[in-house]
Coordinates of C-alpha atoms in Angstrom, one line a residue:
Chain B
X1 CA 106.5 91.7 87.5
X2 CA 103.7 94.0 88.5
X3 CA 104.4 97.8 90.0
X4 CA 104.0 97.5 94.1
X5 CA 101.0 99.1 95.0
X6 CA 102.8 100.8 98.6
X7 CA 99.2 102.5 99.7
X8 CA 97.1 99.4 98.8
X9 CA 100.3 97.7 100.6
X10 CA 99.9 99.7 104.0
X11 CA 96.2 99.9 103.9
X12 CA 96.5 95.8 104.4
X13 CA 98.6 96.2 107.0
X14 CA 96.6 98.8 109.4
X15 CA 92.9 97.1 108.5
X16 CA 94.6 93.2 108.9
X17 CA 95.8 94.0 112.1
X18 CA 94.3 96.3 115.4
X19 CA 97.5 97.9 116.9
X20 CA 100.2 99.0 114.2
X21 CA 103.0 100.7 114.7
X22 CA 105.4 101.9 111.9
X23 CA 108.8 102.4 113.8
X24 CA 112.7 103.0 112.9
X25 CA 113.8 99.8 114.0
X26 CA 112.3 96.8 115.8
X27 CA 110.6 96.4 119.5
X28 CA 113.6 94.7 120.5
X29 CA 116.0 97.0 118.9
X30 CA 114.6 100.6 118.6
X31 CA 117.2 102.8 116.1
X32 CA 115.2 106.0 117.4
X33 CA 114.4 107.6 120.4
X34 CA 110.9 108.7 119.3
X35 CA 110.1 104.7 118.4
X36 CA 111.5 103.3 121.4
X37 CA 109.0 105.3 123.5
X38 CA 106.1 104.8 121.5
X39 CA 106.9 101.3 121.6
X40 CA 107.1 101.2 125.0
X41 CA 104.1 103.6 125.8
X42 CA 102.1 100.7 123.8
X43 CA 104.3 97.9 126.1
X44 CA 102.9 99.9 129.4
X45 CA 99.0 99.4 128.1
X46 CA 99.6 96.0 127.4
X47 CA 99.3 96.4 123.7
X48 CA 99.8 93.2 121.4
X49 CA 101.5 95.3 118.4
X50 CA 102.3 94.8 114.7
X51 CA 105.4 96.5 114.4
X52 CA 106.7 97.5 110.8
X53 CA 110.3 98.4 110.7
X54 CA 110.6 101.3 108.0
X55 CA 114.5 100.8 107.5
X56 CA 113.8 98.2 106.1
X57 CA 111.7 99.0 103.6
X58 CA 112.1 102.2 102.3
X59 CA 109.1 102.0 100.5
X60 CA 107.2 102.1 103.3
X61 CA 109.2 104.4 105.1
X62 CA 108.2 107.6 102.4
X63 CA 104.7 105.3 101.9
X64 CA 103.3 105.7 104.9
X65 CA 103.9 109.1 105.5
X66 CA 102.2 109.7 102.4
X67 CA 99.7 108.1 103.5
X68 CA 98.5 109.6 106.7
X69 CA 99.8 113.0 105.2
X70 CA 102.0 112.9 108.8
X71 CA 105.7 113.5 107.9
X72 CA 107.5 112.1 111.1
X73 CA 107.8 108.4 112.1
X74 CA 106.8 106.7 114.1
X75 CA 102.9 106.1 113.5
X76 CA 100.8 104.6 115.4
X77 CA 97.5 103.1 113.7
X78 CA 94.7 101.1 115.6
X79 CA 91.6 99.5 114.0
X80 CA 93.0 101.0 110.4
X81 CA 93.2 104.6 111.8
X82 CA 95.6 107.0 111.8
X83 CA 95.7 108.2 115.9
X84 CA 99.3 109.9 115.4
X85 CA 103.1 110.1 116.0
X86 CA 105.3 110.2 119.4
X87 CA 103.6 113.4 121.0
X88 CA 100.2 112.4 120.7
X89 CA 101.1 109.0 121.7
X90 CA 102.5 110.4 125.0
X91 CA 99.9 112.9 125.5
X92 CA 97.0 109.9 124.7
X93 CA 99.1 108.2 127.7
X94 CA 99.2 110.5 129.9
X95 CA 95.3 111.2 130.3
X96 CA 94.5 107.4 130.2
X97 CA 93.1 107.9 126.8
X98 CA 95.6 105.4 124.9
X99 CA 94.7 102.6 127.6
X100 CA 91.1 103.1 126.8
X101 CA 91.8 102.5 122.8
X102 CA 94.0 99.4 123.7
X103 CA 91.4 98.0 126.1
X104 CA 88.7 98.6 123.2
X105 CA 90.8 96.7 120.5
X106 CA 91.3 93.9 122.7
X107 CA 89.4 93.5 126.4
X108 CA 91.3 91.9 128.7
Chain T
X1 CA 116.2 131.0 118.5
X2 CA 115.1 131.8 121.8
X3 CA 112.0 130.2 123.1
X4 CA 110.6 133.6 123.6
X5 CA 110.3 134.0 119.7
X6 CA 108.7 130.5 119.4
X7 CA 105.6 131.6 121.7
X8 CA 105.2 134.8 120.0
X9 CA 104.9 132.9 116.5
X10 CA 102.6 130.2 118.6
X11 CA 100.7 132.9 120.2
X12 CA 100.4 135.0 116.9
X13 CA 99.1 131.3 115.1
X14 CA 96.4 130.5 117.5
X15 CA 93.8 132.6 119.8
X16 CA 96.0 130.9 123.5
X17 CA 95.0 131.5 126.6
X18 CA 98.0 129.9 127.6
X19 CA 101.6 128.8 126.2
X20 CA 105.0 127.9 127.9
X21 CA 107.7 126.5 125.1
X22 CA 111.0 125.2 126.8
X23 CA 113.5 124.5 124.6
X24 CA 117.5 124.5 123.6
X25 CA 117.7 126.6 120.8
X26 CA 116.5 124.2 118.0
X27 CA 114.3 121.4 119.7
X28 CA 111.2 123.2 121.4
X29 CA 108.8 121.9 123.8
X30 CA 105.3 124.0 124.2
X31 CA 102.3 123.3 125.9
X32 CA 99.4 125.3 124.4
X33 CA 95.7 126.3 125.7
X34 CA 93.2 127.5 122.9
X35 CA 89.9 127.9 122.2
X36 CA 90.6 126.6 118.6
X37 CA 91.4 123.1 119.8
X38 CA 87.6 122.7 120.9
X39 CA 85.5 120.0 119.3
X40 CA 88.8 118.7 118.0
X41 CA 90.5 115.2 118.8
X42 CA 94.5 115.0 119.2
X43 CA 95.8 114.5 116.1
X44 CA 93.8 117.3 114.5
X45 CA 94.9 120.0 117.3
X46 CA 98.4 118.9 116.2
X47 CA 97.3 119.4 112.6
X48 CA 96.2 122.5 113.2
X49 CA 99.4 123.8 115.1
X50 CA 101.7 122.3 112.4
X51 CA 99.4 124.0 109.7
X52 CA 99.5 127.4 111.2
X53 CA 103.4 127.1 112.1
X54 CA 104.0 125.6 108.3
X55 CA 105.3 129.1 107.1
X56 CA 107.9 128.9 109.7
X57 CA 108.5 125.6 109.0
X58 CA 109.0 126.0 105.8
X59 CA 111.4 128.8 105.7
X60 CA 113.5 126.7 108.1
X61 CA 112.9 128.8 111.1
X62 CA 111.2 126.5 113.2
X63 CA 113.3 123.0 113.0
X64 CA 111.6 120.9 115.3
X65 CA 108.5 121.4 117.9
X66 CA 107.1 118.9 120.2
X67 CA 103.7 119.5 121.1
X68 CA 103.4 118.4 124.9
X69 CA 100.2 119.1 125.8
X70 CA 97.2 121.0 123.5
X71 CA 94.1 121.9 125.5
X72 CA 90.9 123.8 125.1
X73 CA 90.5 126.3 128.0
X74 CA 88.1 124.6 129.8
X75 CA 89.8 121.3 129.9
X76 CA 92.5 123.2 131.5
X77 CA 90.7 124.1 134.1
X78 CA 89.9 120.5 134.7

């Protein structure tokens, strides 16, 4: 059984897919205040979002903060990029900025 | 600590033209204008913050900071 590869892992995950979010807990079930309202600052834009629950994977929970070299969760990745955690989220909100970036990924 | 103490440490990191922290003692709030945040998207005016602050962070002074709102001076005035 070969080593996982958590970076080559993750990097799948954000290029495969537009919107990612790495969260503590699911869309449905948040287990953290900071994900539940990045998930539902991406709900309010109309986002269709690959969540990744990082309790469930711890793994992934250490791997992806390694590998935007951001030490919080939540993350929030679109078209492979890192764009950043709960307060940039809210503050990309706020001045219609994270709209914009969900529109681009997918115009309605 | 007193939110007073976290602007002074904000205010000593950065060149501000502007800076109002709320907090509780151990979560802190601040909204920052700077000069340094020009050319620069989100994520890398948080950087820079969180950079600047790291000594603080490190020595376990500053716990926890929420960046509500980082602004060059001239998109302040927008």
């Amino acid at each position: 059984m070969s080593e996982r590869d958590i970076q080559a892992e993750i990097h799948k995950i954000v290029t495969e897919n537009p919107v990612v979010l790495f969260m503590k807990g699911t869309p449905t079930f948040p287990q953290c205040g900071f994900s539940a309202a990045a998930i539902q600052l991406l709900k309010n834009c109309g986002a269709s979002v690959a969540a990744v629950n990082v309790l469930a994977d711890q793994d992934i929970r250490q791997g992806v903060k390694d590998y935007a070299n951001w030490p919080t969760i939540p993350q929030l990745y679109i078209k492979g990029e890192f764009v950043g955690g709960s307060d940039i989220m809210k503050e990309l909100y706020a001045n219609g900025e994270l709209q914009k970036m969900i529109d681009e990924v997918a115009p309605q | 600590m007193q939110t007073e103490r976290v602007k002074a440490l904000i205010e000593a990191a950065l060149p501000c033209t502007y800076v109002d922290v709320e907090g509780d003692g151990s979560h802190f709030y601040a909204t920052i204008v700077s000069s340094a945040f020009e050319g620069l998207k989100l994520l890398d005016r948080h950087r820079l913050v969180k950079d600047r602050l790291k000594d603080h962070f490190d020595s376990g002074e500053l716990h926890a900071l929420s960046l509500r709102g980082t602004r060059t001076p001239a998109e302040a005035q927008s």
